[in-house]
Coordinates of C-alpha atoms and ligand atoms in Angstrom, one line a residue:
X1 CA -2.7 16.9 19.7
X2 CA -1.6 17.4 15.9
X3 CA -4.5 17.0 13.3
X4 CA -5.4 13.8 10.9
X5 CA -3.5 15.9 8.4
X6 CA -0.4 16.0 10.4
X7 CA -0.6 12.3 11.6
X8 CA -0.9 11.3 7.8
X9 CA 2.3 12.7 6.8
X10 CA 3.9 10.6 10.1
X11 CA 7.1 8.5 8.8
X12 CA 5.8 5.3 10.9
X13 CA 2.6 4.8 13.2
X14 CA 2.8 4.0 16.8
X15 CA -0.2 2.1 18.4
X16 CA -1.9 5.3 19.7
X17 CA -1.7 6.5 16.0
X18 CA -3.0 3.6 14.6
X19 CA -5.9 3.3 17.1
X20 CA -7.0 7.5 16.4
X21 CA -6.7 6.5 13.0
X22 CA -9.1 3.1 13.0
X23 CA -11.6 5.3 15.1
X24 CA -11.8 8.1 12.5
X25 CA -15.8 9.1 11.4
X26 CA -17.0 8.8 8.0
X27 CA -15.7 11.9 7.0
X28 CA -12.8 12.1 8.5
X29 CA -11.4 8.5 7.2
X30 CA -11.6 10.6 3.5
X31 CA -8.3 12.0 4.6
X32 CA -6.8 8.5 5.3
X33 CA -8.1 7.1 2.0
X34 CA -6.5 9.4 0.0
X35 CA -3.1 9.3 1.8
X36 CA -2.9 5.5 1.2
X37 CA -4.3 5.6 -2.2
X38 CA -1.5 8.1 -2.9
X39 CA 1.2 6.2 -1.3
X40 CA -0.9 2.9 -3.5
X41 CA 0.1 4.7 -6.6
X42 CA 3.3 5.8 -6.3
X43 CA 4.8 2.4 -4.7
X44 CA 3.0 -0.5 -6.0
X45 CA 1.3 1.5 -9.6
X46 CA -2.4 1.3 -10.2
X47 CA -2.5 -1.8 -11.7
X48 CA -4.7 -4.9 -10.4
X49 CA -3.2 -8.8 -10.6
X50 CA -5.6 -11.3 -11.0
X51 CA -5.2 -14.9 -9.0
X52 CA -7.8 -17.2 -10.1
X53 CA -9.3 -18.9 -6.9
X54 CA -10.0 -22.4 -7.1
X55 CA -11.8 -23.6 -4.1
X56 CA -10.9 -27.4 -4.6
X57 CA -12.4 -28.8 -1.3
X58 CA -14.5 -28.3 1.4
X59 CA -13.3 -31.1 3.8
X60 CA -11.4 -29.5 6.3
X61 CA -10.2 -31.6 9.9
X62 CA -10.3 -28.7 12.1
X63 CA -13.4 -27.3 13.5
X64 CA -12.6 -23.3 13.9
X65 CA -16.0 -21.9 15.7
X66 CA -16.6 -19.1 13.0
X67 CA -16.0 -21.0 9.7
X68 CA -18.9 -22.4 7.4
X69 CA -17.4 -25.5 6.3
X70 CA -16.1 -26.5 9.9
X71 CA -15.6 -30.5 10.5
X72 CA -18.5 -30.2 13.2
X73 CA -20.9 -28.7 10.4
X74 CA -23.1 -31.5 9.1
X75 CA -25.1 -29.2 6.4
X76 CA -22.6 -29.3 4.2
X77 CA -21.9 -32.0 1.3
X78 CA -18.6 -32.5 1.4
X79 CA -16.4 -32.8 -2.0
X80 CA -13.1 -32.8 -3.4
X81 CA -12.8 -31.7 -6.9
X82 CA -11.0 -34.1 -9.6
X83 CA -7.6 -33.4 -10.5
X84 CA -8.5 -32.9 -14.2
X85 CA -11.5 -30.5 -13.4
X86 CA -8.9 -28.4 -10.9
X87 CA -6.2 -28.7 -14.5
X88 CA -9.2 -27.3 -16.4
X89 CA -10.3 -24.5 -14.1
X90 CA -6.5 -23.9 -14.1
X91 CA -6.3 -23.7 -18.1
X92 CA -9.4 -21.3 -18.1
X93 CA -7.0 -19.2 -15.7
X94 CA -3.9 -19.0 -18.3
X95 CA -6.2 -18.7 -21.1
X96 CA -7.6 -15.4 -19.9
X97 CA -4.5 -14.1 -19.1
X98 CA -4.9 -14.0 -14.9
X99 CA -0.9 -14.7 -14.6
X100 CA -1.8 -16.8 -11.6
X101 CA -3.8 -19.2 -9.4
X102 CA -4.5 -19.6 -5.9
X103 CA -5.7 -23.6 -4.3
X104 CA -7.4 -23.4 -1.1
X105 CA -9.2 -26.2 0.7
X106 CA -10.4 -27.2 4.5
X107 CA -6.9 -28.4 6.3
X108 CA -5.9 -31.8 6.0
X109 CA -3.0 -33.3 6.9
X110 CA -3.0 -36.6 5.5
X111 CA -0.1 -38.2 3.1
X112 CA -2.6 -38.6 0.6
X113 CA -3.6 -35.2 1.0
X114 CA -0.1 -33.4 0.7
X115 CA 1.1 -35.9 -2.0
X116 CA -2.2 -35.1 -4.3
X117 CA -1.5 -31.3 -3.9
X118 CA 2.6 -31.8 -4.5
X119 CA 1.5 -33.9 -7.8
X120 CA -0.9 -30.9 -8.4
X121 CA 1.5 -28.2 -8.4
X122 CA 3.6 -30.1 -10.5
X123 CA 1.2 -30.5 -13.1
X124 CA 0.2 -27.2 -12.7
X125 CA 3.7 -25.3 -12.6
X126 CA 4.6 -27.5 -16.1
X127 CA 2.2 -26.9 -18.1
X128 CA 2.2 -22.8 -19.1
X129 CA 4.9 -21.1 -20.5
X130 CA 5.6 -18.9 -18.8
X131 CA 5.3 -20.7 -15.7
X132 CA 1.9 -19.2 -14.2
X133 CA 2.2 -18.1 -10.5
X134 CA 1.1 -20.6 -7.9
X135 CA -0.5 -19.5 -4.6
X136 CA -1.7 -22.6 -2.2
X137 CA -3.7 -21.5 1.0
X138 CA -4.5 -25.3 2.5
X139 CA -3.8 -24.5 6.7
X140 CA -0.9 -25.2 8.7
X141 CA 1.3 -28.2 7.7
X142 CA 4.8 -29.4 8.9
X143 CA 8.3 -28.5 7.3
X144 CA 8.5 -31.3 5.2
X145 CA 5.2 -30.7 2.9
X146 CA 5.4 -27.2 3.2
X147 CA 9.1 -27.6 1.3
X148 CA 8.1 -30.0 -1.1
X149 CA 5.2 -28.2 -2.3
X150 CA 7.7 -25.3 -2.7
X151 CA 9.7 -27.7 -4.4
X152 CA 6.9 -28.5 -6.9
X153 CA 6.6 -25.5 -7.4
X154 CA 4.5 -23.5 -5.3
X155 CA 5.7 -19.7 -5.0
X156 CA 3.3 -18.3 -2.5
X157 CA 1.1 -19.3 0.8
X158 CA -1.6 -17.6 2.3
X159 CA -1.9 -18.1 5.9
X160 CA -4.3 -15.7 8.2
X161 CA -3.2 -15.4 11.7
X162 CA -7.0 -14.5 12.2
X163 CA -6.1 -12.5 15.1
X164 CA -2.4 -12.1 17.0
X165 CA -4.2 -11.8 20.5
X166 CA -3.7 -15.6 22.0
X167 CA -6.4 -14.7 24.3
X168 CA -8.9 -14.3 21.4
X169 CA -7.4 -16.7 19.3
X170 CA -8.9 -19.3 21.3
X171 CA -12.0 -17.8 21.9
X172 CA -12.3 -18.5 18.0
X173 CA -11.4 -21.7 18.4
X174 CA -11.1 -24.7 20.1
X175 CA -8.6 -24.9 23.0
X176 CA -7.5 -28.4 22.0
X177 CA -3.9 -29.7 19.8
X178 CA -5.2 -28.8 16.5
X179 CA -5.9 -25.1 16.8
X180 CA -2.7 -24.0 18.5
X181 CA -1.7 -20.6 18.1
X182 CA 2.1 -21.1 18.7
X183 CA 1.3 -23.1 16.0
X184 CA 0.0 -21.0 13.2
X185 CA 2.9 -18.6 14.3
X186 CA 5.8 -21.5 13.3
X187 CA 3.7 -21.8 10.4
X188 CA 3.6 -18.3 9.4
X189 CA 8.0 -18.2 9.9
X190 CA 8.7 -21.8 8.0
X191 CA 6.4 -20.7 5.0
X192 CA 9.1 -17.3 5.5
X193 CA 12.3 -19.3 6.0
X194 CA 11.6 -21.5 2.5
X195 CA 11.7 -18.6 1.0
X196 CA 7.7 -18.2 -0.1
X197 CA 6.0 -14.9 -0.7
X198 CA 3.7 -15.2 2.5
X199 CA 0.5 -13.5 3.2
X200 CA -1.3 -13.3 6.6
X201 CA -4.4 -11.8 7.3
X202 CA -6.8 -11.2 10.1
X203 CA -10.7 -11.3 10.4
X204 CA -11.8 -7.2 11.4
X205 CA -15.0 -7.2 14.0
X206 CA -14.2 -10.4 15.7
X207 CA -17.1 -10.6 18.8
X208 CA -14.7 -9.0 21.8
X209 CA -12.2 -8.0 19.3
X210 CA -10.9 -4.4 20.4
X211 CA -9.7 -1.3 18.5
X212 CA -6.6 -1.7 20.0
X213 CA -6.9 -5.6 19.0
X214 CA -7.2 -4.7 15.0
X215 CA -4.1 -1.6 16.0
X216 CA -1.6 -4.8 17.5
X217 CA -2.7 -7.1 14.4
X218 CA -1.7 -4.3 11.9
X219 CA 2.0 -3.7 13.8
X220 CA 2.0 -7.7 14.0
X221 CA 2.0 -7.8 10.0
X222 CA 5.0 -5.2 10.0
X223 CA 7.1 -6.8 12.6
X224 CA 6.9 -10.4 10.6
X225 CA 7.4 -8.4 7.7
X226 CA 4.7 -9.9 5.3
X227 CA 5.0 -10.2 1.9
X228 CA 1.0 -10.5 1.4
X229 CA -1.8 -9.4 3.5
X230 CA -5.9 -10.4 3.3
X231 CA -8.2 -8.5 5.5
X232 CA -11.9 -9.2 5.3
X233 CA -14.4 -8.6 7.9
X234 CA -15.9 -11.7 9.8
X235 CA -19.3 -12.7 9.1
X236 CA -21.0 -14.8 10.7
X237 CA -22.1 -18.1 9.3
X238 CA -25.3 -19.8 10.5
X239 CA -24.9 -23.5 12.5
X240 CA -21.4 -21.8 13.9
X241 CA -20.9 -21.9 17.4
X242 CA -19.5 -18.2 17.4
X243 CA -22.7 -17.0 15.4
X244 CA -24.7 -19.1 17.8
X245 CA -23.1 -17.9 21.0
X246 CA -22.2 -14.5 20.4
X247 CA -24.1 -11.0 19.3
X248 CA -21.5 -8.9 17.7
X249 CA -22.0 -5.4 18.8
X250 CA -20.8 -3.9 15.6
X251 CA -23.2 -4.0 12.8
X252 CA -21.7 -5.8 9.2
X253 CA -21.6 -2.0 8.1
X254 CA -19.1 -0.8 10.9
X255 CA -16.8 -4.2 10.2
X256 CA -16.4 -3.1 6.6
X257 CA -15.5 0.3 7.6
X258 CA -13.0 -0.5 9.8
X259 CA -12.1 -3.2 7.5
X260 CA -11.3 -0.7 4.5
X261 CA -9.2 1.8 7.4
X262 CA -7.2 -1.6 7.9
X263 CA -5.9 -2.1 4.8
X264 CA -5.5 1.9 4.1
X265 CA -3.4 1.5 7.5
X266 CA -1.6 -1.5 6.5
X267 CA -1.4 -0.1 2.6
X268 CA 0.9 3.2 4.2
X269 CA 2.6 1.2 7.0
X270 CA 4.2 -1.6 4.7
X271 CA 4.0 0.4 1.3
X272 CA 5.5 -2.3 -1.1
X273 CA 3.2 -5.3 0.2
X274 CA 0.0 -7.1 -1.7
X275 CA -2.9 -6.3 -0.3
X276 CA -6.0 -8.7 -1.5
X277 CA -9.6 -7.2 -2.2
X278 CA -11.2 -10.0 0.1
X279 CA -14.3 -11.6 -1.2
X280 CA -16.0 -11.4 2.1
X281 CA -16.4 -7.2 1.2
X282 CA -18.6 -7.7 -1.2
X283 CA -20.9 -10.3 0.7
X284 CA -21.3 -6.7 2.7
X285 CA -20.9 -3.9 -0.3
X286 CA -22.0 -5.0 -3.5
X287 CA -19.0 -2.6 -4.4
X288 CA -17.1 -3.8 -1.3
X289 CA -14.4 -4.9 -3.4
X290 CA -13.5 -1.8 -5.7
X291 CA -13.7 0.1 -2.6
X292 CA -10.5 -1.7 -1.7
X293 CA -8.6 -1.2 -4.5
X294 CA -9.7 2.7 -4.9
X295 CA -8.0 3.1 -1.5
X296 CA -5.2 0.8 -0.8
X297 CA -5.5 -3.3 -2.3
X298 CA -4.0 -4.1 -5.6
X299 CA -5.0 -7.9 -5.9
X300 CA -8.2 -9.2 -6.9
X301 CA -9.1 -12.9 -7.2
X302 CA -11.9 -13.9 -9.2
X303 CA -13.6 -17.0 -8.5
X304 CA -13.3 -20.0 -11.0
X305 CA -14.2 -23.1 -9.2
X306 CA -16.6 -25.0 -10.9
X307 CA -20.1 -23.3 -10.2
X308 CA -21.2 -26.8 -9.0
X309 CA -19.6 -26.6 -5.8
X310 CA -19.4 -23.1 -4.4
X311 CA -22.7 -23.4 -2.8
X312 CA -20.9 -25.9 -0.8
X313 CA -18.1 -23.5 0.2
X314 CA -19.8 -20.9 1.8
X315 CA -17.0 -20.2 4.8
X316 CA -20.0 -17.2 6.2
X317 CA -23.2 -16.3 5.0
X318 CA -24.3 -14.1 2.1
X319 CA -21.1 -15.5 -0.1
X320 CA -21.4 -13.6 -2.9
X321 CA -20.2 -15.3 -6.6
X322 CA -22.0 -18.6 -5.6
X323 CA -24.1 -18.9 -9.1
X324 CA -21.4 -17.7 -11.5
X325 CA -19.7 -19.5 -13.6
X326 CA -15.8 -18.3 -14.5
X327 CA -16.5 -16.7 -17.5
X328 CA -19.4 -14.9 -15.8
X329 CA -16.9 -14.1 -13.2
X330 CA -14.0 -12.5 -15.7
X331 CA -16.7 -10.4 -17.1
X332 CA -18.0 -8.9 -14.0
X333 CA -14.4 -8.5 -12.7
X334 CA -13.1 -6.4 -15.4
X335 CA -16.1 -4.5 -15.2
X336 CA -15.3 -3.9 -11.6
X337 CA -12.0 -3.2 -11.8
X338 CA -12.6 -0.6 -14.8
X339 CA -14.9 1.3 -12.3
X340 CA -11.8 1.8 -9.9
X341 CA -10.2 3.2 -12.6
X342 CA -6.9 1.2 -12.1
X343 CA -6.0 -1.1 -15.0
X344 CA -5.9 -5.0 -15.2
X345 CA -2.4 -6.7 -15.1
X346 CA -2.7 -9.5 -17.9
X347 CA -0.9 -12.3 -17.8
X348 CA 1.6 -10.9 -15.1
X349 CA 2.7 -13.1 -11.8
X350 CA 2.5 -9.8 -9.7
X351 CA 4.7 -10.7 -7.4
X352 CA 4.8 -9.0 -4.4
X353 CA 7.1 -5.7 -4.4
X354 CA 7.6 -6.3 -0.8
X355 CA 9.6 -9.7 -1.5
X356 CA 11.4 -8.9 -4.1
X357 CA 13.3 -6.2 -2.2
X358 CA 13.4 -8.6 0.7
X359 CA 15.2 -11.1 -1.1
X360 CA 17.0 -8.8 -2.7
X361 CA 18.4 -7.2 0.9
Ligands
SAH401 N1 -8.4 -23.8 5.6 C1 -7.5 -22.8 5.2 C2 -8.0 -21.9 4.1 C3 -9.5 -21.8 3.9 S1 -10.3 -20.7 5.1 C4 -7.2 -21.9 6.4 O1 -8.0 -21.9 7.4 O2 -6.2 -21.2 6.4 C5 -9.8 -19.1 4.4 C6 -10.1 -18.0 5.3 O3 -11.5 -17.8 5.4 C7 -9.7 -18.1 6.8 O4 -8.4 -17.8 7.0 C8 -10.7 -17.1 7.4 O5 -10.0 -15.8 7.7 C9 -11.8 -16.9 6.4 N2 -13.1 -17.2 7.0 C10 -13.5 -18.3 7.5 N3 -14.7 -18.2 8.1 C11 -15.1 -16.9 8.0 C12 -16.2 -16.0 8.4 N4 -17.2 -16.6 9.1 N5 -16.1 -14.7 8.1 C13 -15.1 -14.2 7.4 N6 -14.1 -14.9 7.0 C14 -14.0 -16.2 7.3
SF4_402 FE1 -11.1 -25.4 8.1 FE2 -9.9 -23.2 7.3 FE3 -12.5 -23.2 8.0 FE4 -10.7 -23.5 9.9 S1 -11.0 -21.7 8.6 S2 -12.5 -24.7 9.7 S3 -9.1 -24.6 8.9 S4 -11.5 -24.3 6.3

């Protein structure tokens, strides 16, 4: 069998690969951090785009068993943040130069729902010149909003497949008409066809998720050729029924291992790609998320909803960021990123390397 060494310098990774290379020790996964912080540098720079995340509701219709803010989940106060405090959260984004935002929300899939976000992006996609980049992560919705919120002037969507096994899929989530996986994956292909930059994602250390689970996930992002990718680990979140009904045999320690070897996977397997330091790594490391960018991510998203309501968007426990304010936040970022040693990309869209040479082919 040829060593770690020799399986690094591999052109492409087959399953087997992949799984050898998610079961690597400590020590061992050195070797593949450095190989995908090398191939970091030398296809996507050392440079770190900011998306400022506005979290703009919490009312969500679906009920997915692991998430905080789940329909079913009465210990939540609900809200829905007013346009002109999203517009302001938005200004505070362009005024300290992140380049873009992101909106996510619970799914909904009311008129009044997609027609408030449509007028949203407007307003938002007017008012900076240059036009600041718009990301919108609000769940699966049919062709028609999904095109006029492109229209309006939304570039991006994120979109997690949470896992491409069906057979875990809806062990995740309720077996009924509004958690269909077929579903999310004619999502995931009319966000591609209108032509956004599209970002998947799964959850790493799922309960009964496998190695070779994570392995299929990873070649799943290459075959639909993402533009974006967010991996975090799961965590649980009390009052869930997966948190409830399940003990995880991996400890949160192991599921931020093997979430860092994901991305450092992912970061050599699609080279040109964002890849998101997820929040949920530093509800586990307090340096969770510099961690990712030292070895493979190159997006960081600093929280600015209004400090009022991220206690009430706590998707799993230990949230980190809940007390902050913005400016709080952009401090403590910098800071963070300064650490990596990679350098902040004021004011710049960072659009993803990986689309523009799609587009371009
Ligand atoms: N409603 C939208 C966006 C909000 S949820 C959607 O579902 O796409 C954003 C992401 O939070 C989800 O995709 C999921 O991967 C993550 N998330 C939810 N609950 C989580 C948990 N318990 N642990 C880790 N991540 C979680
Ligand atoms: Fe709603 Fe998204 Fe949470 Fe599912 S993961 S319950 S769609 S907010």
């Amino acid at each position: 069998m040829e060593t770690i060494k020799e399986l690094l310098e591999k052109e492409q990774f087959n399953k087997a690969d992949i799984v050898r290379l998610l079961e690597l020790n400590k020590a061992d996964s050195k070797l593949l951090f450095l190989k995908s912080k090398e191939v970091k540098k030398q296809y996507v720079g050392e440079k770190v785009y900011l998306r400022g995340l506005i979290e703009f509701s919490n009312i969500c219709a679906k009920d997915c068993l692991y998430c905080g803010i789940r329909k079913s989940n009465n210990s939540n106060e609900r809200y829905n943040i007013a346009d002109e405090d999203i517009l302001s959260a938005v200004k505070f984004a362009n005024e300290s130069n992140y380049g873009s935002v992101v909106l996510q929300s619970g799914e909904l899939k009311s008129p009044v729902f997609t027609k408030r976000v449509e007028d949203l992006v407007k307003q938002i996609s007017s008012a900076f010149d240059p036009k600041m980049g718009i990301t919108l992560s609000c769940g699966e919705q049919d062709e028609n909003t999904y095109s006029k919120w492109k229209e309006a002037g939304a570039d991006r969507y994120l979109l997690r497949i949470e896992t491409s096994n069906e057979a875990l899929f809806y062990r995740i989530h309720p077996r009924d008409e509004n958690h269909n996986f077929q579903n999310r994956l004619n999502s995931l292909q009319l966000l591609k066809d209108l032509g956004y930059q599209t970002g998947t994602g799964i959850m790493v250390g799922l309960p009964t998720q496998t190695i070779e689970d994570i392995a299929d996930d990873i070649l799943f992002m290459q075959e639909y050729d993402m533009d974006m990718c967010g991996i975090g680990p799961y965590i649980e979140s009390e009052n869930t029924p997966l948190a409830k009904n399940y003990k995880n045999p991996l400890d949160l320690d192991e599921r931020f291992q093997l979430a860092l070897k994901t991305i450092s996977i992912l970061r050599i397997m699609m080279k040109d790609i964002n890849i998101a330091a997820s929040t949920a790594l530093q509800s586990i490391d307090k340096v969770g998320r510099e961690k990712a960018i030292n070895v493979a991510a190159n997006i960081f998203m600093p929280n600015i909803t209004p400090t009022d309501f991220r206690k009430e968007y706590l998707l799993y426990d230990n949230k980190p960021c809940i007390d902050e304010s913005a400016s709080e936040c952009q401090s403590c970022v910098i800071g963070r990123i300064a650490l990596t040693g990679n350098e902040v990309a004021y004011g710049e869209l960072g659009t993803s390397k990986h689309y523009l040479n799609r587009m371009a082919n």
